[in-house]
Backbone as CSV, one residue per row, in Angstrom:
resi,resn,N_x,N_y,N_z,CA_x,CA_y,CA_z,C_x,C_y,C_z
1,UNK,161.876,173.459,54.110,162.021,174.827,54.942,163.381,175.206,54.549
2,UNK,164.042,174.375,54.324,165.376,174.741,53.297,165.718,175.671,52.387
3,UNK,164.675,175.049,51.555,164.421,176.424,50.268,163.635,177.714,50.940
4,UNK,162.873,177.460,52.299,162.497,179.173,52.414,163.544,179.957,52.871
5,UNK,164.529,179.148,53.781,165.940,179.914,54.354,166.395,179.690,53.133
6,UNK,166.962,179.180,52.835,168.257,179.477,51.670,167.628,180.701,50.435
7,UNK,166.097,180.718,50.233,165.900,182.227,48.768,165.693,182.932,49.586
8,UNK,165.427,183.214,51.084,165.656,184.060,52.256,166.660,184.758,52.012
9,UNK,168.196,183.889,52.350,169.490,184.325,52.655,169.756,184.830,51.222
10,UNK,169.756,184.049,50.237,170.285,184.532,48.973,169.631,185.680,48.261
11,UNK,168.276,186.101,48.658,167.845,187.142,48.409,168.406,188.513,49.089
12,UNK,168.737,188.290,50.197,169.212,188.802,50.836,170.562,189.634,50.419
13,UNK,171.518,188.364,50.027,173.075,188.749,49.836,172.802,189.365,48.239
14,UNK,171.968,189.158,47.597,172.051,189.535,46.139,171.319,191.016,45.914
15,UNK,170.844,191.514,47.318,170.224,192.725,47.233,169.014,193.127,47.134
16,UNK,168.047,191.977,47.027,166.920,192.182,46.416,165.942,192.999,47.549
17,UNK,166.407,193.032,49.038,165.394,193.897,49.242,166.369,194.636,49.573
18,UNK,166.950,195.631,49.192,167.424,197.035,49.092,167.131,197.730,47.979
19,UNK,167.145,199.206,48.216,166.889,200.175,47.484,167.598,199.996,46.028
20,UNK,168.203,199.939,45.973,169.526,199.724,44.951,168.843,198.198,44.066
21,UNK,167.689,197.154,44.175,167.756,196.387,43.618,166.963,197.204,42.666
22,UNK,166.058,197.580,43.077,165.420,198.257,42.026,165.672,198.895,41.134
23,UNK,166.738,199.611,41.092,167.695,200.857,40.581,168.286,199.486,39.230
24,UNK,168.486,198.401,40.050,169.540,197.534,39.017,168.526,196.614,38.134
25,UNK,167.666,196.267,38.941,166.575,195.695,37.776,165.540,196.832,36.563
26,UNK,165.736,197.895,37.090,165.289,198.638,36.220,166.688,198.934,34.924
27,UNK,167.748,199.076,35.214,168.606,198.883,34.566,168.917,198.253,33.392
28,UNK,168.394,196.926,33.936,168.382,196.227,32.502,167.063,195.868,31.714
29,UNK,166.234,197.215,31.721,165.426,197.326,30.810,164.166,196.282,31.149
30,UNK,164.323,195.918,32.263,162.632,195.053,32.607,162.216,195.736,33.128
31,UNK,160.459,195.392,32.043,159.073,196.424,33.221,158.861,195.224,33.908
32,UNK,159.110,195.999,35.130,158.562,194.756,36.602,157.873,195.147,37.425
33,UNK,156.016,195.816,36.706,154.820,196.389,37.212,154.834,195.903,39.099
34,UNK,155.156,194.110,38.938,154.807,193.833,40.165,155.683,193.803,41.020
35,UNK,157.201,194.221,41.082,157.743,194.828,41.412,157.615,196.529,42.453
36,UNK,157.126,197.171,40.495,156.645,198.464,41.651,155.748,198.239,42.707
37,UNK,154.791,197.195,42.358,153.346,197.234,43.455,153.982,196.748,44.318
38,UNK,155.035,195.939,45.016,155.148,195.260,45.747,156.262,196.367,46.727
39,UNK,156.738,197.001,46.091,158.226,198.281,46.427,157.803,198.403,47.538
40,UNK,156.455,198.876,48.722,156.245,199.354,49.656,156.345,198.086,50.845
41,UNK,156.072,196.802,50.160,156.616,195.984,51.048,157.563,195.408,51.339
42,UNK,158.716,195.439,49.481,160.214,195.560,49.934,160.913,196.230,50.640
43,UNK,159.859,197.233,51.031,161.212,198.913,51.868,161.071,198.274,52.987
44,UNK,160.582,196.653,53.430,160.764,196.881,55.291,162.102,197.117,55.414
45,UNK,161.557,198.309,56.544,163.088,198.213,57.319,163.710,197.083,58.530
46,UNK,162.698,195.931,58.821,162.832,194.747,60.328,163.199,193.834,59.627
47,UNK,164.372,193.239,58.405,163.772,191.649,57.681,164.940,191.109,58.742
48,UNK,165.060,191.015,59.862,165.051,189.756,61.014,163.381,189.650,61.617
49,UNK,162.912,190.793,61.664,161.961,190.658,62.550,160.251,189.826,60.876
50,UNK,160.636,190.088,60.219,159.931,189.658,58.532,160.410,188.053,58.092
51,UNK,161.535,187.841,58.280,162.107,186.376,58.502,161.602,185.901,60.012
52,UNK,161.633,185.727,60.620,161.130,185.236,61.763,159.510,184.941,61.452
53,UNK,158.712,186.222,61.160,157.336,186.322,61.101,157.027,184.959,59.878
54,UNK,158.204,185.116,58.832,157.730,184.270,57.333,158.329,182.502,58.640
55,UNK,159.288,182.458,59.028,159.406,181.210,59.243,157.824,180.285,60.024
56,UNK,157.754,181.573,61.556,156.810,181.331,62.255,154.848,180.608,61.741
57,UNK,155.022,181.528,59.945,153.881,180.821,59.215,154.086,179.690,58.585
58,UNK,155.472,179.418,58.557,155.675,178.256,57.607,155.649,176.993,58.736
59,UNK,155.820,177.190,59.738,156.030,176.599,60.942,154.747,175.855,61.010
60,UNK,154.339,176.946,61.127,152.261,176.426,61.588,151.928,175.715,60.793
61,UNK,152.458,176.363,59.121,151.931,175.509,57.813,151.952,174.269,57.946
62,UNK,153.145,173.723,57.994,153.875,172.486,58.170,153.914,171.537,59.249
63,UNK,153.374,171.859,60.694,154.292,171.357,61.783,151.982,170.775,61.945
64,UNK,152.272,169.268,62.062,151.226,168.505,62.168,150.386,168.377,63.471
65,UNK,148.913,168.774,63.369,148.105,169.077,64.435,147.881,168.080,65.404
């Protein structure tokens, strides 16, 4: 759980979820075909909703039945 929360927060702080992040990765000369394929998904408008949905999915997976 902590890995999910910290990973999401660090990604957000480092700009992973912004359009500028694509430019910075490309500027380093990296060929990132996976990032290009995911660009539409990474351009989500509501990261709070995305976080909540992902957290709910994680809780469903780890919560005992």
